[in-house]
mmCIF file of C-alpha atoms in Angstrom:
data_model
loop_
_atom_site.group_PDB
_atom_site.id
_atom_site.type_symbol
_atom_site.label_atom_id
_atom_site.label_comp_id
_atom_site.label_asym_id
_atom_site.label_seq_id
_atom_site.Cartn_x
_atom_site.Cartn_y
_atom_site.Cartn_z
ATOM 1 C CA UNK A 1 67.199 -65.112 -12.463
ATOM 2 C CA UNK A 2 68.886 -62.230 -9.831
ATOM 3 C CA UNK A 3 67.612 -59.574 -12.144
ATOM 4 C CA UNK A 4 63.981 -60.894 -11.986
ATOM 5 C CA UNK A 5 63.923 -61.355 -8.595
ATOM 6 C CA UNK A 6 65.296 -57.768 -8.278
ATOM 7 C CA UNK A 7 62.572 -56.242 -11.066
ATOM 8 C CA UNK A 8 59.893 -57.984 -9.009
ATOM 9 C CA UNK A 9 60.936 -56.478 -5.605
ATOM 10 C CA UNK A 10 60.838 -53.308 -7.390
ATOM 11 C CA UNK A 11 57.865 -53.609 -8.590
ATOM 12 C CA UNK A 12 56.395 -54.098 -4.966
ATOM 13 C CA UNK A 13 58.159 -51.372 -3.435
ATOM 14 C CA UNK A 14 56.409 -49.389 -5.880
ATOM 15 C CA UNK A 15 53.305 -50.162 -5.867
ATOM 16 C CA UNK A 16 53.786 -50.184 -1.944
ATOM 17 C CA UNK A 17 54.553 -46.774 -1.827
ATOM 18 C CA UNK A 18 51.685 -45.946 -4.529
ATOM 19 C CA UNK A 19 49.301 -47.343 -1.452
ATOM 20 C CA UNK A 20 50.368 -45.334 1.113
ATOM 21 C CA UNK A 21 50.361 -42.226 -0.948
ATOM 22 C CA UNK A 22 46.908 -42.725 -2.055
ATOM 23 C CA UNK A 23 45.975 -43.919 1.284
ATOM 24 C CA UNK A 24 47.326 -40.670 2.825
ATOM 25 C CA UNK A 25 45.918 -38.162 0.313
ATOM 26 C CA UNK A 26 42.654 -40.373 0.308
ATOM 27 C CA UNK A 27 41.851 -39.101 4.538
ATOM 28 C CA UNK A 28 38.925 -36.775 4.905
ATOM 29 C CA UNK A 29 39.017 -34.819 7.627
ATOM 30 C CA UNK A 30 36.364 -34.267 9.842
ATOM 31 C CA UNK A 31 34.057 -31.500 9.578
ATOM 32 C CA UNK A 32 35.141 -28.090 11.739
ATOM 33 C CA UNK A 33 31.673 -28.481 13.495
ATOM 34 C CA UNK A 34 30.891 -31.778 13.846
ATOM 35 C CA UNK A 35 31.293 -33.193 17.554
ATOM 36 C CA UNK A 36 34.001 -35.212 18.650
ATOM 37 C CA UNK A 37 33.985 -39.053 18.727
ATOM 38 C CA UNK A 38 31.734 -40.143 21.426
ATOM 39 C CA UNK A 39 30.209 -36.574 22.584
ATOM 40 C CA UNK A 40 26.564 -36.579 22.630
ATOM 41 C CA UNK A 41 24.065 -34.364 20.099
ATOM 42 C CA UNK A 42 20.885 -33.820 19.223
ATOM 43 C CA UNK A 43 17.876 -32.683 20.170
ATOM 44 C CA UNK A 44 15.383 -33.460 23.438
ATOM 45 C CA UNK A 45 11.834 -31.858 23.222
ATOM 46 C CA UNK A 46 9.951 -31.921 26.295
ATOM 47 C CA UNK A 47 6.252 -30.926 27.375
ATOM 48 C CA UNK A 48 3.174 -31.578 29.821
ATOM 49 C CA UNK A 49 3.225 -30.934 33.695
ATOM 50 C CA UNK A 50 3.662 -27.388 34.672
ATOM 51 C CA UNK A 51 4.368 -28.946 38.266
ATOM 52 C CA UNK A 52 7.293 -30.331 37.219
ATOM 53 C CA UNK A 53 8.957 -27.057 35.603
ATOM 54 C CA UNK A 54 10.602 -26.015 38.527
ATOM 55 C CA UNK A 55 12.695 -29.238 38.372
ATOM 56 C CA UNK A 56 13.193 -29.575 34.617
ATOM 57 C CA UNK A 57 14.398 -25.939 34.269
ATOM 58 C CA UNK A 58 17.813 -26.219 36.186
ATOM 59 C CA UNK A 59 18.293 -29.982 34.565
ATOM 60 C CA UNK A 60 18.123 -28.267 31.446
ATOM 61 C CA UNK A 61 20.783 -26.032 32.017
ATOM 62 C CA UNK A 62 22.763 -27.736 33.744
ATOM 63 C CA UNK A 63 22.705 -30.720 31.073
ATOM 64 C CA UNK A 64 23.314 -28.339 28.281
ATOM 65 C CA UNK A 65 26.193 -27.325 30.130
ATOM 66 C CA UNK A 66 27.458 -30.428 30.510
ATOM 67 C CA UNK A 67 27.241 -31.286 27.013
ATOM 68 C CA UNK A 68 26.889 -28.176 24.348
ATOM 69 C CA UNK A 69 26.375 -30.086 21.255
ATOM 70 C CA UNK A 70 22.363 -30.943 22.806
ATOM 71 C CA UNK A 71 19.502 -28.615 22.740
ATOM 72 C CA UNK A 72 16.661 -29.325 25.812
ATOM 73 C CA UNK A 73 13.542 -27.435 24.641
ATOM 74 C CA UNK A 74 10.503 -27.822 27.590
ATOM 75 C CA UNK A 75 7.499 -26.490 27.955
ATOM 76 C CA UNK A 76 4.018 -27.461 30.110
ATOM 77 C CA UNK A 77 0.565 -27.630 29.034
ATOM 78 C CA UNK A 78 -0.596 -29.714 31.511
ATOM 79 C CA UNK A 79 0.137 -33.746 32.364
ATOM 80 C CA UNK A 80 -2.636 -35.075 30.088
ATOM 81 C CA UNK A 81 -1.112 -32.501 26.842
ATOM 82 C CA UNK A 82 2.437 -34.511 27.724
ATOM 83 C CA UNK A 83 1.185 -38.020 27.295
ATOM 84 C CA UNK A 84 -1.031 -37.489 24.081
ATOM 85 C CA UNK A 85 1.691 -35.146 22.405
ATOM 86 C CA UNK A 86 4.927 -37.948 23.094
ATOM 87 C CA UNK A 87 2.390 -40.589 21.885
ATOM 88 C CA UNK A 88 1.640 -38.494 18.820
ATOM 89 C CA UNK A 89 5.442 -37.976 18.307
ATOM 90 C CA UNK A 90 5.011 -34.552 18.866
ATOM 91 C CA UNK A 91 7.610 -34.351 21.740
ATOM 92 C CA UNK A 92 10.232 -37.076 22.603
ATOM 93 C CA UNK A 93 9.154 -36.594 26.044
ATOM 94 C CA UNK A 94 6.053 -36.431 28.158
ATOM 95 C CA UNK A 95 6.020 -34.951 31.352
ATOM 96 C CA UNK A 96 3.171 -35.546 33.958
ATOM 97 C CA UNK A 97 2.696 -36.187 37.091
ATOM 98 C CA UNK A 98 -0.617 -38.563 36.877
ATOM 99 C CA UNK A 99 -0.490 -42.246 35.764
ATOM 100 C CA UNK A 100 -0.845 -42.971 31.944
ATOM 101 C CA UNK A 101 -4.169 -42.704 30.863
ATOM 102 C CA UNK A 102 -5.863 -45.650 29.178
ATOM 103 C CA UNK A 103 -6.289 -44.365 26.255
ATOM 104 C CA UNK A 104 -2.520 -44.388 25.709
ATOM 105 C CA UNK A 105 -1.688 -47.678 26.976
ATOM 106 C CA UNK A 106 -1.225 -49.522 23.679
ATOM 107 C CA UNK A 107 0.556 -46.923 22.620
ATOM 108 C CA UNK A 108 4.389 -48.423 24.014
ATOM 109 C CA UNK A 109 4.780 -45.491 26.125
ATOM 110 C CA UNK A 110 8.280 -46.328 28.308
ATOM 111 C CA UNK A 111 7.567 -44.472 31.938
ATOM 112 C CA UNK A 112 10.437 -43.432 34.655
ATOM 113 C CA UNK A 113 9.772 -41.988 37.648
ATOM 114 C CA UNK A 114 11.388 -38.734 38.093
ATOM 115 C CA UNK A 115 10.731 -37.413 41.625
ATOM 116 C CA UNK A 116 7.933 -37.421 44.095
ATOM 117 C CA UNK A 117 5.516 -34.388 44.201
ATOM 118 C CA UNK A 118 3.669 -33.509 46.976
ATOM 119 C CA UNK A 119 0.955 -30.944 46.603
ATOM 120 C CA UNK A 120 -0.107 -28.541 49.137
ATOM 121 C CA UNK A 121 -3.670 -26.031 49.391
ATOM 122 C CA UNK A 122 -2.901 -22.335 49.716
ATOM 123 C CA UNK A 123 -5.071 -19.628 50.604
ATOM 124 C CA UNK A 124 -5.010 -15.904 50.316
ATOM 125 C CA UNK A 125 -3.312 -14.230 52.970
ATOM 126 C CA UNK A 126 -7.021 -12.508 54.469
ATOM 127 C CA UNK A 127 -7.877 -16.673 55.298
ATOM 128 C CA UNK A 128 -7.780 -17.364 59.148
ATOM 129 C CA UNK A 129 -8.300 -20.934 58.420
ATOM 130 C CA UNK A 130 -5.051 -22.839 58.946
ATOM 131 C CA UNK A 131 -6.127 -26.117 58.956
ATOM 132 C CA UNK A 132 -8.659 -28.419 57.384
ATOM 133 C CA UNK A 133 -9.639 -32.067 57.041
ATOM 134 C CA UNK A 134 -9.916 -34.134 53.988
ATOM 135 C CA UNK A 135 -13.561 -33.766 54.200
ATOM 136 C CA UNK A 136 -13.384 -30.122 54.481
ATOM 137 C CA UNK A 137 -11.294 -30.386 51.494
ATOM 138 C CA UNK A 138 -13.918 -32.376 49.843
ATOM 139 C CA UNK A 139 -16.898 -30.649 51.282
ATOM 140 C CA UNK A 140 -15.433 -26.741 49.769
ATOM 141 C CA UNK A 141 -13.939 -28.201 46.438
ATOM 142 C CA UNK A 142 -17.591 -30.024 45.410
ATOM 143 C CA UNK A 143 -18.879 -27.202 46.569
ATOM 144 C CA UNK A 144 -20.816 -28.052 49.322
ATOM 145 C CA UNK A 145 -19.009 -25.486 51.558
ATOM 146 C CA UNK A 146 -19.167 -22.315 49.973
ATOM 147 C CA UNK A 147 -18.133 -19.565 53.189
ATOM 148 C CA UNK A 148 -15.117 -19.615 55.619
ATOM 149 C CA UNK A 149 -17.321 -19.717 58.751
ATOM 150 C CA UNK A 150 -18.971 -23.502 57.737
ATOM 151 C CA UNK A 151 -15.117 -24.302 58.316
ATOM 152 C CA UNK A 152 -14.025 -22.538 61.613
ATOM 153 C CA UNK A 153 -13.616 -19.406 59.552
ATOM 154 C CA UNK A 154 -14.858 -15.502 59.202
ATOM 155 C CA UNK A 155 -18.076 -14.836 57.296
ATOM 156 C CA UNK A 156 -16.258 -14.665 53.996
ATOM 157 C CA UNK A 157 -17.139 -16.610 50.715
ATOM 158 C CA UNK A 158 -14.838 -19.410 49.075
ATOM 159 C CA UNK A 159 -13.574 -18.672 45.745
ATOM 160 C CA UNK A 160 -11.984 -21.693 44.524
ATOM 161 C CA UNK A 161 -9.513 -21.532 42.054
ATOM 162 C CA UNK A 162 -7.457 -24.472 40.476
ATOM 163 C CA UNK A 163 -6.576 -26.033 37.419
ATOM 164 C CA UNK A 164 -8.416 -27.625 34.261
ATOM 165 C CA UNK A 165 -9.546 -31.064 33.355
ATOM 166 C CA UNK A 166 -6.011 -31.546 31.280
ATOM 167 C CA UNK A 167 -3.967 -30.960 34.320
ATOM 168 C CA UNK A 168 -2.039 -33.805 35.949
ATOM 169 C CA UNK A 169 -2.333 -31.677 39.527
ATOM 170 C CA UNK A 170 -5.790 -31.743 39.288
ATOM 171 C CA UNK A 171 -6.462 -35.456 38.459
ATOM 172 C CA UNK A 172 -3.837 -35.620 41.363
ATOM 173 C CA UNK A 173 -6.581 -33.871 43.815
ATOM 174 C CA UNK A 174 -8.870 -35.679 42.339
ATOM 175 C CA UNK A 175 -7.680 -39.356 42.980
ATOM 176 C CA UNK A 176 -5.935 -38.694 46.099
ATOM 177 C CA UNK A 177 -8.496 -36.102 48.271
ATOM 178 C CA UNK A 178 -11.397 -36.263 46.835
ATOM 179 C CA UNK A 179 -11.257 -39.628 46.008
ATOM 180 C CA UNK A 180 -13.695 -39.977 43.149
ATOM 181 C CA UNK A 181 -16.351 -36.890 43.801
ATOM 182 C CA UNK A 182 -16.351 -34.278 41.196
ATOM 183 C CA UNK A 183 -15.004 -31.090 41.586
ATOM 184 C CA UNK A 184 -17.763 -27.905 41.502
ATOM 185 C CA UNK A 185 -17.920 -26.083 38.290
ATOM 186 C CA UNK A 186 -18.087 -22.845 39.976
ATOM 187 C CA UNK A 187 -14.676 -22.523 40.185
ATOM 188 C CA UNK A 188 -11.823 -19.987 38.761
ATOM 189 C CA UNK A 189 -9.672 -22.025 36.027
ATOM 190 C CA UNK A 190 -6.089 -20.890 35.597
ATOM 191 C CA UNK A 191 -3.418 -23.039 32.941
ATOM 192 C CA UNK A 192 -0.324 -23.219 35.404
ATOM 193 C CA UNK A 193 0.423 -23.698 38.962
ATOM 194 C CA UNK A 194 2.288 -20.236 38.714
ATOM 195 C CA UNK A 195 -0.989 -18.729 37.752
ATOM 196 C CA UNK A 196 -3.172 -19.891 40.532
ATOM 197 C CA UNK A 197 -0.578 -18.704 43.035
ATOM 198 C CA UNK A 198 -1.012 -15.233 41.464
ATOM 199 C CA UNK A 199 -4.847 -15.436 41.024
ATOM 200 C CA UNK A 200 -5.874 -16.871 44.585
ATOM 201 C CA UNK A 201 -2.836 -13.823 45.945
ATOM 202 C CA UNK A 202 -4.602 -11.310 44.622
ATOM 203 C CA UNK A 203 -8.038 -12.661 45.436
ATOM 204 C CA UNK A 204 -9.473 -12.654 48.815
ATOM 205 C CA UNK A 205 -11.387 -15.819 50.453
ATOM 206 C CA UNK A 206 -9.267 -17.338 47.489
ATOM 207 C CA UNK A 207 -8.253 -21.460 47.669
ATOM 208 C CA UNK A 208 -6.848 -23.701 45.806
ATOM 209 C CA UNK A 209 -3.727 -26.592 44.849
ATOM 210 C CA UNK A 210 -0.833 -26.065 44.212
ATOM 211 C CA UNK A 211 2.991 -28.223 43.597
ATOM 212 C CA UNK A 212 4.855 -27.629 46.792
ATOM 213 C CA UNK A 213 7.235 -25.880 44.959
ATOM 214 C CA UNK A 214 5.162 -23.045 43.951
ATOM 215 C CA UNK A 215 4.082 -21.666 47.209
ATOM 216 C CA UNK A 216 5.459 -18.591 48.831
ATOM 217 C CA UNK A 217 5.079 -15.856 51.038
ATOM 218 C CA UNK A 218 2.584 -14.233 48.694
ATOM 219 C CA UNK A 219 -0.005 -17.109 49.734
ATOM 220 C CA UNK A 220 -0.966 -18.967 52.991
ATOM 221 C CA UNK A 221 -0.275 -22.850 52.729
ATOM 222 C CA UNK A 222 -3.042 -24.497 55.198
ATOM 223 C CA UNK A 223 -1.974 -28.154 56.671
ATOM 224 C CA UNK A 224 -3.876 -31.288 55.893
ATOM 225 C CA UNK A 225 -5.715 -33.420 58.369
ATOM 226 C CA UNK A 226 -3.390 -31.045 61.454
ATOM 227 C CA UNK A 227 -0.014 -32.416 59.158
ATOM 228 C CA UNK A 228 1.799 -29.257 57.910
ATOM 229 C CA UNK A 229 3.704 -29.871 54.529
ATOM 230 C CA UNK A 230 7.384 -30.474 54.842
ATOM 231 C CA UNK A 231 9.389 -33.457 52.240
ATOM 232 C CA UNK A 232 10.291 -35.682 55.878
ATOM 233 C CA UNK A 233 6.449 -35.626 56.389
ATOM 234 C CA UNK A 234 5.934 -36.859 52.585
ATOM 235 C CA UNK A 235 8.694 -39.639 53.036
ATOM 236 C CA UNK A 236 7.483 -40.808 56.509
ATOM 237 C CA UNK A 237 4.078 -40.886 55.008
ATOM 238 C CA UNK A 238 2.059 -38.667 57.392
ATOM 239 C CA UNK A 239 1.384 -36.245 54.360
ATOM 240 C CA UNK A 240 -0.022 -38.145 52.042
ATOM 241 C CA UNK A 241 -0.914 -35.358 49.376
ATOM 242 C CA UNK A 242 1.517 -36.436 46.746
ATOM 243 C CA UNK A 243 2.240 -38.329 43.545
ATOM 244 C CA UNK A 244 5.138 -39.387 41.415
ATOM 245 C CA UNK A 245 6.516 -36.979 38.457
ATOM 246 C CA UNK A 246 7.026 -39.288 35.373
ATOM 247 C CA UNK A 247 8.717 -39.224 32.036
ATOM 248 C CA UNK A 248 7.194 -40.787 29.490
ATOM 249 C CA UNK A 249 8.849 -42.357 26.095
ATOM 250 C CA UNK A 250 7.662 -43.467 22.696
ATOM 251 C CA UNK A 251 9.703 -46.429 23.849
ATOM 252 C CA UNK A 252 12.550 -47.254 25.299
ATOM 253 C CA UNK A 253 14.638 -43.764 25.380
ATOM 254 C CA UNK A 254 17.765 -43.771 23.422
ATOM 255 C CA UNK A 255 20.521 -41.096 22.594
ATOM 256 C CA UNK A 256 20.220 -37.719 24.249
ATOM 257 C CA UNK A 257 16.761 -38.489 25.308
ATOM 258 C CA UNK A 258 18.123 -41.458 27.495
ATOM 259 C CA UNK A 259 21.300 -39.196 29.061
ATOM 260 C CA UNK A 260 19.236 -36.310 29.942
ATOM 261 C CA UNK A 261 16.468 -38.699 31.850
ATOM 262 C CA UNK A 262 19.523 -40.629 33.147
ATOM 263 C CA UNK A 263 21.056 -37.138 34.519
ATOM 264 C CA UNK A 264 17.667 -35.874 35.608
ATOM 265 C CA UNK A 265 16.971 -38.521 37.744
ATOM 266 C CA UNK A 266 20.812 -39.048 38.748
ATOM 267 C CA UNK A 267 21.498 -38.552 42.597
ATOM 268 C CA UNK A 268 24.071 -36.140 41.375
ATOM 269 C CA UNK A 269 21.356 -33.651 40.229
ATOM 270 C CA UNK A 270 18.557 -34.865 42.503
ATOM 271 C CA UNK A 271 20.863 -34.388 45.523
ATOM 272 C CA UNK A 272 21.386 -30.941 44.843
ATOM 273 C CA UNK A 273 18.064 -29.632 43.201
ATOM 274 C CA UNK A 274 14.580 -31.623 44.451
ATOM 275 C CA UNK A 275 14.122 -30.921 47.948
ATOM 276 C CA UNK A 276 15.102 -27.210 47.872
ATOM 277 C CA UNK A 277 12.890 -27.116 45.122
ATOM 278 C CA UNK A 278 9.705 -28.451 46.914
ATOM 279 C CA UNK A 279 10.435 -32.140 45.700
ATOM 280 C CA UNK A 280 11.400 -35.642 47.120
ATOM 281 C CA UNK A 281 13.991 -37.123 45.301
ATOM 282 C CA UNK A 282 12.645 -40.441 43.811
ATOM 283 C CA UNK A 283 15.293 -42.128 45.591
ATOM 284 C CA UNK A 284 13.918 -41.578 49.303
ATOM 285 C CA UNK A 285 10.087 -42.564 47.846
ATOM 286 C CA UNK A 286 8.988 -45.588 49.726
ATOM 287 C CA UNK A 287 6.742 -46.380 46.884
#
């Protein structure tokens, strides 16, 4: 009877031991390259308002920074191009800075607000306008103003030059100044807001819209309604030439999507890189 019992604890130490060795030898390691438990990966892919770029840019670098294993690809093309291509499934984000259109809204497009953007209407340098009403606006974008001195200006024709139907800046314009009259087809199209600051530079009598963040020295940025652009003006709401910058999702954002929209529009980055970039941080917006 001893020597059974001591067989059978034997036995069980053995096959104990068996266990562990096969449980040890059994481990895979994991691969050299793959990231470590709970750092983030994959891939964000980003496109539509050009308006926005001046934003997006630093986020991306700085969230690659901050986490190596994720790849932020963004382009423009316009608000309108950002909608249809993250509804398509072209992009895992849409960037515009217009309202989704109708078209899309079956679609289960998630939207954030990113920031506000305020616009502002620039001028060559040769303009001695510095001011002008909404209805001026109206009045020399439908073209019923076509020379400086119907305005308070020199004898000097209007060459307006802007952006095309796809862009979220000019549906912006549209809605918010010229509430509902249609834009003059004798006008100078350009694809970005970088490109209309160069063409109305180098182009005198020249006019046209522009992000906030795009204008500089090279151009002459007129006030609206005798308000002169500046972000305290846009949150106290005495310039009202502004919208919100949205991201839009093929549904609720998840992953890398989700952390680089939750860093974008964290007050850590926001508080550092949307007002000196021409934007209100969405934060301040009163609406």
């Amino acid at each position: 009877m001893k020597l059974s019992k001591k067989l059978l604890a034997g036995a069980l130490a053995m096959m104990l031991g068996v266990s562990l060795v096969a449980g040890c030898g059994g481990q895979k390691e994991a691969p050299k390259n793959a990231p470590a438990q709970g750092e983030l990966s994959g891939t964000v892919t980003a496109s539509g308002s050009t308006a926005l770029l001046p934003l997006l840019k630093p986020a991306q670098e700085e969230f690659q920074n901050k986490n190596p294993k994720v790849t932020v690809n963004i382009a423009g093309g316009g608000s309108f191009t950002g909608q249809n291509q993250v509804a398509a499934g072209s992009v895992t984000i849409g960037n515009s800075d217009v309202p989704l259109q109708d078209s899309l809204k079956d679609k289960g497009l998630v939207e954030t607000k990113l920031v506000g953007i305020p616009f502002v209407f620039i001028t060559n340098t040769d303009v001695s306008v510095d001011n002008l009403t909404q209805q001026q606006y109206v009045d020399i974008f439908t073209g019923k103003v076509s020379n400086w001195k119907e305005v308070g200006g020199k004898d000097q024709k209007i060459t307006i030059i802007h952006r095309a139907k796809s862009s979220g800046s000019r549906g912006a314009i549209a809605e918010i100044v010229l509430k509902g009259a249609a834009f003059t087809d004798n006008a100078v199209i350009q694809d970005s807001n970088g490109a209309v600051r160069a063409a109305i530079a180098s182009t005198p009598g020249a006019i046209g819209y522009v992000d906030a963040a795009y204008a500089d020295q090279s151009v002459k940025t007129l006030a609206y309604n005798g308000v002169k652009f500046s972000i305290n003006d846009v949150i106290d709401g005495k310039y009202p030439v502004y919208t919100f910058g949205r991201m839009f999702t093929k549904g609720e954002p998840t992953g890398a999507v989700k952390a680089f929209i939750d860093y974008a529009t964290s007050p850590e980055f926001q508080n550092v890189y949307a007002e000196k970039n021409g934007f209100v941080p969405v934060t301040k917006m009163k609406k």
